[in-house]
Amino acid sequence: MKKKSTFYVLLITLLIISFNGLSKSIGISNYALDKNVYLSQNYNPLEDYVSLKPDYFKQEIAIATCNPITVYLDASGNITITPSDIDPSNVGPNFSLDISSFTCADIGTPVTVTITDSTDSLTCTSSVTVLDSMNPITPILNPVTVDCNGTLTIPTTTDNCTGTINGTTSDTLAFVEGGSTIINWTFDDGNGNFISVPQTYNYNDTTAPTPDVANLPDVTGECSATATAPTATDNCSGAITGTTTDPLTYNAQGTYTITWTYDDGNGN
């Protein structure tokens, strides 16, 4: 009976020791990397329980996450950060980043960077989101005069990430001879930044008609001579027949000069 009691006492003692060891092995301690970076630990409660060596397998490692931050690219499409940008307490020469420079290529997908404290070999990761908040450069759009064909030159500007941007407009390009209108051009960089710039367009035909031949041929006749009106071509009016105030038919012998006028109806 005494042996049996001793056996139960030893068994209970063994269980208490094992339970204490297991409790120590699964306890989680928080450690700070400059008070903001937290540590966790790996453990194997089964091995600790079997071996009864509660601290043998415990290993502390830095697997914490620093503060996520959002950074904005500058006018050149770049940005450089330091550990203090992620955590103000992470300063000094002992802290370093594995990624510190970002460009337009990093926009959209968060980039994971790691802060390392070389003194304690502790690390933490941070999710850095790169954004572009710079509007395209506002171009100077001077008034433009176009003829009846309404030939427009699409204006352009530059952007820190997109480069050259062509203007777009939803305005109706209704060209009225002698009129004027304002077209609003939009410049969108594709990253959520855009500007709208107005430009005045004056519609005016300033091009004179061009005779179909450089030199008109002479007209001759024996008893009489009659001239036929020549033609010219205009950029807006098309074919134009010449007019004159001189007589077209001559019966008296001699040499005469007829002056022809080509008028496109727009003052040219």
PDB file of C-alpha atoms in Angstrom:
ATOM      1  CA  MET A   1       0.000   0.000   0.000  1.00  0.00           C
ATOM      2  CA  LYS A   2       2.882   2.371   0.799  1.00  0.00           C
ATOM      3  CA  LYS A   3       4.539   1.632  -2.549  1.00  0.00           C
ATOM      4  CA  LYS A   4       1.305   2.320  -4.336  1.00  0.00           C
ATOM      5  CA  SER A   5       0.920   5.689  -2.572  1.00  0.00           C
ATOM      6  CA  THR A   6       4.503   6.599  -3.410  1.00  0.00           C
ATOM      7  CA  PHE A   7       3.852   5.782  -7.066  1.00  0.00           C
ATOM      8  CA  TYR A   8       0.861   8.143  -7.209  1.00  0.00           C
ATOM      9  CA  VAL A   9       2.815  10.927  -5.481  1.00  0.00           C
ATOM     10  CA  LEU A  10       5.621  10.592  -8.056  1.00  0.00           C
ATOM     11  CA  LEU A  11       3.111  10.520 -10.902  1.00  0.00           C
ATOM     12  CA  ILE A  12       1.386  13.681  -9.657  1.00  0.00           C
ATOM     13  CA  THR A  13       4.742  15.411  -9.200  1.00  0.00           C
ATOM     14  CA  LEU A  14       5.759  14.441 -12.708  1.00  0.00           C
ATOM     15  CA  LEU A  15       2.559  15.842 -14.153  1.00  0.00           C
ATOM     16  CA  ILE A  16       2.968  19.134 -12.260  1.00  0.00           C
ATOM     17  CA  ILE A  17       6.543  19.559 -13.513  1.00  0.00           C
ATOM     18  CA  SER A  18       5.518  18.728 -17.068  1.00  0.00           C
ATOM     19  CA  PHE A  19       2.563  21.147 -16.930  1.00  0.00           C
ATOM     20  CA  ASN A  20       4.793  23.953 -15.664  1.00  0.00           C
ATOM     21  CA  GLY A  21       7.235  23.262 -18.466  1.00  0.00           C
ATOM     22  CA  LEU A  22       4.438  23.268 -21.017  1.00  0.00           C
ATOM     23  CA  SER A  23       3.085  26.535 -19.631  1.00  0.00           C
ATOM     24  CA  LYS A  24       6.464  28.189 -19.938  1.00  0.00           C
ATOM     25  CA  SER A  25       6.944  26.948 -23.452  1.00  0.00           C
ATOM     26  CA  ILE A  26       3.676  28.335 -24.798  1.00  0.00           C
ATOM     27  CA  GLY A  27       3.768  31.648 -22.969  1.00  0.00           C
ATOM     28  CA  ILE A  28       4.137  34.565 -25.433  1.00  0.00           C
ATOM     29  CA  SER A  29       6.346  37.465 -24.488  1.00  0.00           C
ATOM     30  CA  ASN A  30       6.193  40.833 -26.228  1.00  0.00           C
ATOM     31  CA  TYR A  31       9.445  42.607 -26.930  1.00  0.00           C
ATOM     32  CA  ALA A  32       9.739  46.037 -28.485  1.00  0.00           C
ATOM     33  CA  LEU A  33      11.972  47.253 -31.268  1.00  0.00           C
ATOM     34  CA  ASP A  34      12.185  50.898 -30.185  1.00  0.00           C
ATOM     35  CA  LYS A  35       8.852  50.439 -28.395  1.00  0.00           C
ATOM     36  CA  ASN A  36       6.890  50.102 -31.628  1.00  0.00           C
ATOM     37  CA  VAL A  37       8.100  46.854 -33.153  1.00  0.00           C
ATOM     38  CA  TYR A  38       6.838  43.703 -31.481  1.00  0.00           C
ATOM     39  CA  LEU A  39       8.299  40.215 -31.253  1.00  0.00           C
ATOM     40  CA  SER A  40       6.673  36.856 -31.143  1.00  0.00           C
ATOM     41  CA  GLN A  41       8.259  33.436 -30.589  1.00  0.00           C
ATOM     42  CA  ASN A  42       8.303  29.913 -31.932  1.00  0.00           C
ATOM     43  CA  TYR A  43       7.606  27.023 -29.626  1.00  0.00           C
ATOM     44  CA  ASN A  44       6.932  23.318 -29.732  1.00  0.00           C
ATOM     45  CA  PRO A  45       4.764  22.362 -26.742  1.00  0.00           C
ATOM     46  CA  LEU A  46       4.791  18.682 -27.705  1.00  0.00           C
ATOM     47  CA  GLU A  47       8.570  18.382 -27.624  1.00  0.00           C
ATOM     48  CA  ASP A  48       8.723  20.456 -24.431  1.00  0.00           C
ATOM     49  CA  TYR A  49       6.179  18.213 -22.804  1.00  0.00           C
ATOM     50  CA  VAL A  50       7.949  15.049 -23.755  1.00  0.00           C
ATOM     51  CA  SER A  51      11.447  16.248 -22.958  1.00  0.00           C
ATOM     52  CA  LEU A  52      10.442  18.145 -19.835  1.00  0.00           C
ATOM     53  CA  LYS A  53      12.861  20.845 -20.932  1.00  0.00           C
ATOM     54  CA  PRO A  54      10.557  23.860 -21.181  1.00  0.00           C
ATOM     55  CA  ASP A  55      13.135  26.423 -22.375  1.00  0.00           C
ATOM     56  CA  TYR A  56      15.253  24.273 -24.658  1.00  0.00           C
ATOM     57  CA  PHE A  57      13.260  24.812 -27.830  1.00  0.00           C
ATOM     58  CA  LYS A  58      12.171  28.413 -27.235  1.00  0.00           C
ATOM     59  CA  GLN A  59      13.604  30.826 -29.851  1.00  0.00           C
ATOM     60  CA  GLU A  60      12.725  34.482 -30.054  1.00  0.00           C
ATOM     61  CA  ILE A  61      12.643  36.014 -33.550  1.00  0.00           C
ATOM     62  CA  ALA A  62      11.447  39.356 -34.948  1.00  0.00           C
ATOM     63  CA  ILE A  63       8.376  38.858 -37.093  1.00  0.00           C
ATOM     64  CA  ALA A  64       6.563  42.101 -36.297  1.00  0.00           C
ATOM     65  CA  THR A  65       4.908  44.531 -38.679  1.00  0.00           C
ATOM     66  CA  CYS A  66       5.758  48.232 -38.594  1.00  0.00           C
ATOM     67  CA  ASN A  67       3.288  50.953 -39.376  1.00  0.00           C
ATOM     68  CA  PRO A  68       2.028  50.896 -42.985  1.00  0.00           C
ATOM     69  CA  ILE A  69       2.607  54.215 -44.736  1.00  0.00           C
ATOM     70  CA  THR A  70       1.611  55.978 -47.943  1.00  0.00           C
ATOM     71  CA  VAL A  71       4.165  58.035 -49.851  1.00  0.00           C
ATOM     72  CA  TYR A  72       3.689  60.434 -52.750  1.00  0.00           C
ATOM     73  CA  LEU A  73       6.032  60.822 -55.685  1.00  0.00           C
ATOM     74  CA  ASP A  74       7.619  64.199 -56.314  1.00  0.00           C
ATOM     75  CA  ALA A  75       7.660  66.230 -59.525  1.00  0.00           C
ATOM     76  CA  SER A  76      10.443  64.050 -60.911  1.00  0.00           C
ATOM     77  CA  GLY A  77       8.505  60.822 -60.243  1.00  0.00           C
ATOM     78  CA  ASN A  78      10.674  59.681 -57.318  1.00  0.00           C
ATOM     79  CA  ILE A  79      10.561  59.510 -53.518  1.00  0.00           C
ATOM     80  CA  THR A  80      13.090  58.416 -50.891  1.00  0.00           C
ATOM     81  CA  ILE A  81      12.129  57.347 -47.367  1.00  0.00           C
ATOM     82  CA  THR A  82      13.998  56.686 -44.115  1.00  0.00           C
ATOM     83  CA  PRO A  83      13.157  54.419 -41.152  1.00  0.00           C
ATOM     84  CA  SER A  84      11.750  57.425 -39.297  1.00  0.00           C
ATOM     85  CA  ASP A  85       9.125  57.840 -42.032  1.00  0.00           C
ATOM     86  CA  ILE A  86       7.708  54.451 -41.046  1.00  0.00           C
ATOM     87  CA  ASP A  87       8.298  54.791 -37.303  1.00  0.00           C
ATOM     88  CA  PRO A  88       9.552  58.088 -35.801  1.00  0.00           C
ATOM     89  CA  SER A  89      11.346  56.159 -33.037  1.00  0.00           C
ATOM     90  CA  ASN A  90      13.456  54.238 -35.576  1.00  0.00           C
ATOM     91  CA  VAL A  91      16.227  56.780 -36.068  1.00  0.00           C
ATOM     92  CA  GLY A  92      19.976  56.782 -36.028  1.00  0.00           C
ATOM     93  CA  PRO A  93      22.673  54.873 -37.904  1.00  0.00           C
ATOM     94  CA  ASN A  94      21.647  51.487 -36.484  1.00  0.00           C
ATOM     95  CA  PHE A  95      18.424  51.374 -38.462  1.00  0.00           C
ATOM     96  CA  SER A  96      18.337  50.648 -42.175  1.00  0.00           C
ATOM     97  CA  LEU A  97      15.801  49.881 -44.923  1.00  0.00           C
ATOM     98  CA  ASP A  98      16.136  47.215 -47.582  1.00  0.00           C
ATOM     99  CA  ILE A  99      14.085  49.420 -49.974  1.00  0.00           C
ATOM    100  CA  SER A 100      14.241  53.184 -49.609  1.00  0.00           C
ATOM    101  CA  SER A 101      13.687  54.613 -53.118  1.00  0.00           C
ATOM    102  CA  PHE A 102      10.492  54.405 -55.133  1.00  0.00           C
ATOM    103  CA  THR A 103       9.501  55.453 -58.646  1.00  0.00           C
ATOM    104  CA  CYS A 104       6.415  55.601 -60.867  1.00  0.00           C
ATOM    105  CA  ALA A 105       6.813  51.869 -61.503  1.00  0.00           C
ATOM    106  CA  ASP A 106       5.830  51.200 -57.853  1.00  0.00           C
ATOM    107  CA  ILE A 107       2.422  52.906 -58.094  1.00  0.00           C
ATOM    108  CA  GLY A 108      -0.578  50.723 -57.296  1.00  0.00           C
ATOM    109  CA  THR A 109       0.843  47.610 -55.625  1.00  0.00           C
ATOM    110  CA  PRO A 110       1.998  48.010 -51.988  1.00  0.00           C
ATOM    111  CA  VAL A 111       5.727  47.382 -51.550  1.00  0.00           C
ATOM    112  CA  THR A 112       6.964  45.490 -48.498  1.00  0.00           C
ATOM    113  CA  VAL A 113      10.051  47.036 -46.907  1.00  0.00           C
ATOM    114  CA  THR A 114      12.047  45.820 -43.924  1.00  0.00           C
ATOM    115  CA  ILE A 115      13.547  47.905 -41.127  1.00  0.00           C
ATOM    116  CA  THR A 116      16.622  46.330 -39.559  1.00  0.00           C
ATOM    117  CA  ASP A 117      18.191  47.260 -36.250  1.00  0.00           C
ATOM    118  CA  SER A 118      21.799  46.164 -36.717  1.00  0.00           C
ATOM    119  CA  THR A 119      22.504  46.453 -32.993  1.00  0.00           C
ATOM    120  CA  ASP A 120      20.022  43.766 -31.950  1.00  0.00           C
ATOM    121  CA  SER A 121      19.520  42.113 -35.363  1.00  0.00           C
ATOM    122  CA  LEU A 122      15.814  42.801 -35.057  1.00  0.00           C
ATOM    123  CA  THR A 123      13.575  43.459 -38.056  1.00  0.00           C
ATOM    124  CA  CYS A 124      10.072  44.493 -38.855  1.00  0.00           C
ATOM    125  CA  THR A 125       8.184  44.868 -42.133  1.00  0.00           C
ATOM    126  CA  SER A 126       6.045  47.716 -43.405  1.00  0.00           C
ATOM    127  CA  SER A 127       3.643  47.972 -46.314  1.00  0.00           C
ATOM    128  CA  VAL A 128       4.485  51.085 -48.337  1.00  0.00           C
ATOM    129  CA  THR A 129       1.853  52.322 -50.790  1.00  0.00           C
ATOM    130  CA  VAL A 130       3.206  54.602 -53.517  1.00  0.00           C
ATOM    131  CA  LEU A 131       0.869  57.191 -55.024  1.00  0.00           C
ATOM    132  CA  ASP A 132       1.138  60.009 -57.548  1.00  0.00           C
ATOM    133  CA  SER A 133      -0.673  63.211 -56.578  1.00  0.00           C
ATOM    134  CA  MET A 134       1.093  65.531 -59.015  1.00  0.00           C
ATOM    135  CA  ASN A 135      -1.066  67.102 -61.705  1.00  0.00           C
ATOM    136  CA  PRO A 136       0.252  67.352 -65.248  1.00  0.00           C
ATOM    137  CA  ILE A 137       2.073  70.588 -66.026  1.00  0.00           C
ATOM    138  CA  THR A 138      -0.384  73.306 -67.057  1.00  0.00           C
ATOM    139  CA  PRO A 139       0.497  74.282 -70.633  1.00  0.00           C
ATOM    140  CA  ILE A 140       0.178  77.792 -72.060  1.00  0.00           C
ATOM    141  CA  LEU A 141      -2.340  77.502 -74.903  1.00  0.00           C
ATOM    142  CA  ASN A 142      -2.240  80.624 -77.048  1.00  0.00           C
ATOM    143  CA  PRO A 143      -5.203  81.549 -79.277  1.00  0.00           C
ATOM    144  CA  VAL A 144      -5.129  79.757 -82.622  1.00  0.00           C
ATOM    145  CA  THR A 145      -6.538  80.837 -85.979  1.00  0.00           C
ATOM    146  CA  VAL A 146      -7.648  78.086 -88.328  1.00  0.00           C
ATOM    147  CA  ASP A 147      -9.249  78.201 -91.740  1.00  0.00           C
ATOM    148  CA  CYS A 148     -12.534  76.733 -92.911  1.00  0.00           C
ATOM    149  CA  ASN A 149     -11.101  73.225 -92.960  1.00  0.00           C
ATOM    150  CA  GLY A 150     -10.885  73.337 -89.159  1.00  0.00           C
ATOM    151  CA  THR A 151      -7.458  71.775 -88.959  1.00  0.00           C
ATOM    152  CA  LEU A 152      -6.551  71.454 -85.270  1.00  0.00           C
ATOM    153  CA  THR A 153      -3.211  70.714 -83.721  1.00  0.00           C
ATOM    154  CA  ILE A 154      -3.810  68.641 -80.575  1.00  0.00           C
ATOM    155  CA  PRO A 155      -1.947  70.360 -77.702  1.00  0.00           C
ATOM    156  CA  THR A 156       0.327  68.391 -75.380  1.00  0.00           C
ATOM    157  CA  THR A 157       1.866  68.734 -71.939  1.00  0.00           C
ATOM    158  CA  THR A 158       4.177  66.737 -69.666  1.00  0.00           C
ATOM    159  CA  ASP A 159       3.651  64.746 -66.467  1.00  0.00           C
ATOM    160  CA  ASN A 160       6.017  63.434 -63.797  1.00  0.00           C
ATOM    161  CA  CYS A 161       5.033  59.810 -64.465  1.00  0.00           C
ATOM    162  CA  THR A 162       3.195  59.604 -67.772  1.00  0.00           C
ATOM    163  CA  GLY A 163       5.601  61.792 -69.760  1.00  0.00           C
ATOM    164  CA  THR A 164       3.945  63.452 -72.757  1.00  0.00           C
ATOM    165  CA  ILE A 165       0.148  63.711 -72.577  1.00  0.00           C
ATOM    166  CA  ASN A 166      -2.138  64.588 -75.483  1.00  0.00           C
ATOM    167  CA  GLY A 167      -5.111  66.796 -74.765  1.00  0.00           C
ATOM    168  CA  THR A 168      -8.633  65.460 -75.216  1.00  0.00           C
ATOM    169  CA  THR A 169     -11.921  67.324 -75.437  1.00  0.00           C
ATOM    170  CA  SER A 170     -15.628  66.581 -75.465  1.00  0.00           C
ATOM    171  CA  ASP A 171     -16.469  69.953 -77.015  1.00  0.00           C
ATOM    172  CA  THR A 172     -18.129  70.037 -80.414  1.00  0.00           C
ATOM    173  CA  LEU A 173     -15.653  71.266 -82.990  1.00  0.00           C
ATOM    174  CA  ALA A 174     -18.126  73.296 -85.055  1.00  0.00           C
ATOM    175  CA  PHE A 175     -16.141  75.543 -87.347  1.00  0.00           C
ATOM    176  CA  VAL A 176     -17.988  78.682 -88.413  1.00  0.00           C
ATOM    177  CA  GLU A 177     -16.242  81.025 -90.797  1.00  0.00           C
ATOM    178  CA  GLY A 178     -15.474  84.297 -89.120  1.00  0.00           C
ATOM    179  CA  GLY A 179     -16.474  82.965 -85.697  1.00  0.00           C
ATOM    180  CA  SER A 180     -14.632  82.197 -82.481  1.00  0.00           C
ATOM    181  CA  THR A 181     -15.045  79.503 -79.844  1.00  0.00           C
ATOM    182  CA  ILE A 182     -13.314  78.111 -76.762  1.00  0.00           C
ATOM    183  CA  ILE A 183     -12.255  74.491 -76.577  1.00  0.00           C
ATOM    184  CA  ASN A 184     -11.548  72.984 -73.160  1.00  0.00           C
ATOM    185  CA  TRP A 185      -8.658  70.524 -73.327  1.00  0.00           C
ATOM    186  CA  THR A 186      -8.260  67.870 -70.630  1.00  0.00           C
ATOM    187  CA  PHE A 187      -4.883  66.401 -69.736  1.00  0.00           C
ATOM    188  CA  ASP A 188      -5.184  63.167 -67.706  1.00  0.00           C
ATOM    189  CA  ASP A 189      -2.116  61.302 -66.413  1.00  0.00           C
ATOM    190  CA  GLY A 190      -4.018  58.059 -65.764  1.00  0.00           C
ATOM    191  CA  ASN A 191      -3.210  58.149 -62.040  1.00  0.00           C
ATOM    192  CA  GLY A 192      -6.231  60.168 -60.976  1.00  0.00           C
ATOM    193  CA  ASN A 193      -4.698  63.577 -61.717  1.00  0.00           C
ATOM    194  CA  PHE A 194      -5.973  65.800 -64.495  1.00  0.00           C
ATOM    195  CA  ILE A 195      -6.276  69.434 -65.482  1.00  0.00           C
ATOM    196  CA  SER A 196      -8.575  71.304 -67.867  1.00  0.00           C
ATOM    197  CA  VAL A 197      -7.150  74.171 -69.928  1.00  0.00           C
ATOM    198  CA  PRO A 198      -9.218  76.418 -72.256  1.00  0.00           C
ATOM    199  CA  GLN A 199      -7.960  77.522 -75.654  1.00  0.00           C
ATOM    200  CA  THR A 200      -9.504  80.085 -77.986  1.00  0.00           C
ATOM    201  CA  TYR A 201      -9.962  79.116 -81.623  1.00  0.00           C
ATOM    202  CA  ASN A 202     -10.654  81.777 -84.235  1.00  0.00           C
ATOM    203  CA  TYR A 203     -12.058  80.448 -87.477  1.00  0.00           C
ATOM    204  CA  ASN A 204     -10.975  82.685 -90.315  1.00  0.00           C
ATOM    205  CA  ASP A 205     -10.086  82.059 -93.949  1.00  0.00           C
ATOM    206  CA  THR A 206      -6.979  84.097 -94.707  1.00  0.00           C
ATOM    207  CA  THR A 207      -5.796  82.130 -97.761  1.00  0.00           C
ATOM    208  CA  ALA A 208      -6.281  83.663-101.207  1.00  0.00           C
ATOM    209  CA  PRO A 209      -7.387  81.579-104.203  1.00  0.00           C
ATOM    210  CA  THR A 210      -4.702  80.151-106.478  1.00  0.00           C
ATOM    211  CA  PRO A 211      -5.084  80.460-110.272  1.00  0.00           C
ATOM    212  CA  ASP A 212      -5.200  77.110-112.008  1.00  0.00           C
ATOM    213  CA  VAL A 213      -2.433  78.230-114.351  1.00  0.00           C
ATOM    214  CA  ALA A 214       0.403  80.562-113.504  1.00  0.00           C
ATOM    215  CA  ASN A 215       0.205  82.459-116.800  1.00  0.00           C
ATOM    216  CA  LEU A 216      -2.996  82.847-118.830  1.00  0.00           C
ATOM    217  CA  PRO A 217      -2.638  82.206-122.580  1.00  0.00           C
ATOM    218  CA  ASP A 218      -3.143  84.951-125.146  1.00  0.00           C
ATOM    219  CA  VAL A 219      -6.434  85.068-127.087  1.00  0.00           C
ATOM    220  CA  THR A 220      -6.234  85.950-130.798  1.00  0.00           C
ATOM    221  CA  GLY A 221      -8.716  86.369-133.666  1.00  0.00           C
ATOM    222  CA  GLU A 222      -8.827  87.758-137.212  1.00  0.00           C
ATOM    223  CA  CYS A 223     -12.004  89.796-137.225  1.00  0.00           C
ATOM    224  CA  SER A 224     -12.807  89.636-133.547  1.00  0.00           C
ATOM    225  CA  ALA A 225     -11.527  87.946-130.374  1.00  0.00           C
ATOM    226  CA  THR A 226     -13.488  86.804-127.329  1.00  0.00           C
ATOM    227  CA  ALA A 227     -11.885  85.830-124.016  1.00  0.00           C
ATOM    228  CA  THR A 228     -13.192  83.002-121.801  1.00  0.00           C
ATOM    229  CA  ALA A 229     -13.133  83.440-118.019  1.00  0.00           C
ATOM    230  CA  PRO A 230     -10.332  81.406-116.419  1.00  0.00           C
ATOM    231  CA  THR A 231     -10.675  79.506-113.097  1.00  0.00           C
ATOM    232  CA  ALA A 232      -8.842  79.297-109.816  1.00  0.00           C
ATOM    233  CA  THR A 233      -8.961  76.987-106.792  1.00  0.00           C
ATOM    234  CA  ASP A 234      -9.611  78.139-103.230  1.00  0.00           C
ATOM    235  CA  ASN A 235      -8.988  76.246 -99.987  1.00  0.00           C
ATOM    236  CA  CYS A 236     -12.524  76.927 -98.778  1.00  0.00           C
ATOM    237  CA  SER A 237     -14.662  77.797-101.797  1.00  0.00           C
ATOM    238  CA  GLY A 238     -13.162  75.258-104.172  1.00  0.00           C
ATOM    239  CA  ALA A 239     -13.334  76.183-107.883  1.00  0.00           C
ATOM    240  CA  ILE A 240     -13.754  79.912-108.566  1.00  0.00           C
ATOM    241  CA  THR A 241     -14.417  81.506-111.921  1.00  0.00           C
ATOM    242  CA  GLY A 242     -12.597  84.734-112.595  1.00  0.00           C
ATOM    243  CA  THR A 243     -14.498  87.981-113.061  1.00  0.00           C
ATOM    244  CA  THR A 244     -13.504  91.172-114.809  1.00  0.00           C
ATOM    245  CA  THR A 245     -14.822  94.661-115.557  1.00  0.00           C
ATOM    246  CA  ASP A 246     -13.011  94.682-118.898  1.00  0.00           C
ATOM    247  CA  PRO A 247     -14.809  93.779-122.172  1.00  0.00           C
ATOM    248  CA  LEU A 248     -14.563  90.137-123.185  1.00  0.00           C
ATOM    249  CA  THR A 249     -14.998  90.665-126.996  1.00  0.00           C
ATOM    250  CA  TYR A 250     -12.846  92.963-129.164  1.00  0.00           C
ATOM    251  CA  ASN A 251     -13.550  93.805-132.854  1.00  0.00           C
ATOM    252  CA  ALA A 252     -10.981  96.501-133.554  1.00  0.00           C
ATOM    253  CA  GLN A 253      -7.486  95.415-134.410  1.00  0.00           C
ATOM    254  CA  GLY A 254      -5.034  95.865-131.604  1.00  0.00           C
ATOM    255  CA  THR A 255      -3.698  94.383-128.361  1.00  0.00           C
ATOM    256  CA  TYR A 256      -5.757  94.545-125.212  1.00  0.00           C
ATOM    257  CA  THR A 257      -5.231  93.448-121.579  1.00  0.00           C
ATOM    258  CA  ILE A 258      -7.975  91.865-119.456  1.00  0.00           C
ATOM    259  CA  THR A 259      -7.533  91.745-115.686  1.00  0.00           C
ATOM    260  CA  TRP A 260      -9.218  88.826-113.929  1.00  0.00           C
ATOM    261  CA  THR A 261     -10.212  88.735-110.253  1.00  0.00           C
ATOM    262  CA  TYR A 262     -10.653  85.616-108.139  1.00  0.00           C
ATOM    263  CA  ASP A 263     -12.689  86.284-104.983  1.00  0.00           C
ATOM    264  CA  ASP A 264     -13.385  83.476-102.477  1.00  0.00           C
ATOM    265  CA  GLY A 265     -16.123  85.468-100.743  1.00  0.00           C
ATOM    266  CA  ASN A 266     -14.149  85.576 -97.458  1.00  0.00           C
ATOM    267  CA  GLY A 267     -12.203  88.690 -98.224  1.00  0.00           C
ATOM    268  CA  ASN A 268      -9.381  87.025-100.110  1.00  0.00           C
TER     269      ASN A 268
END
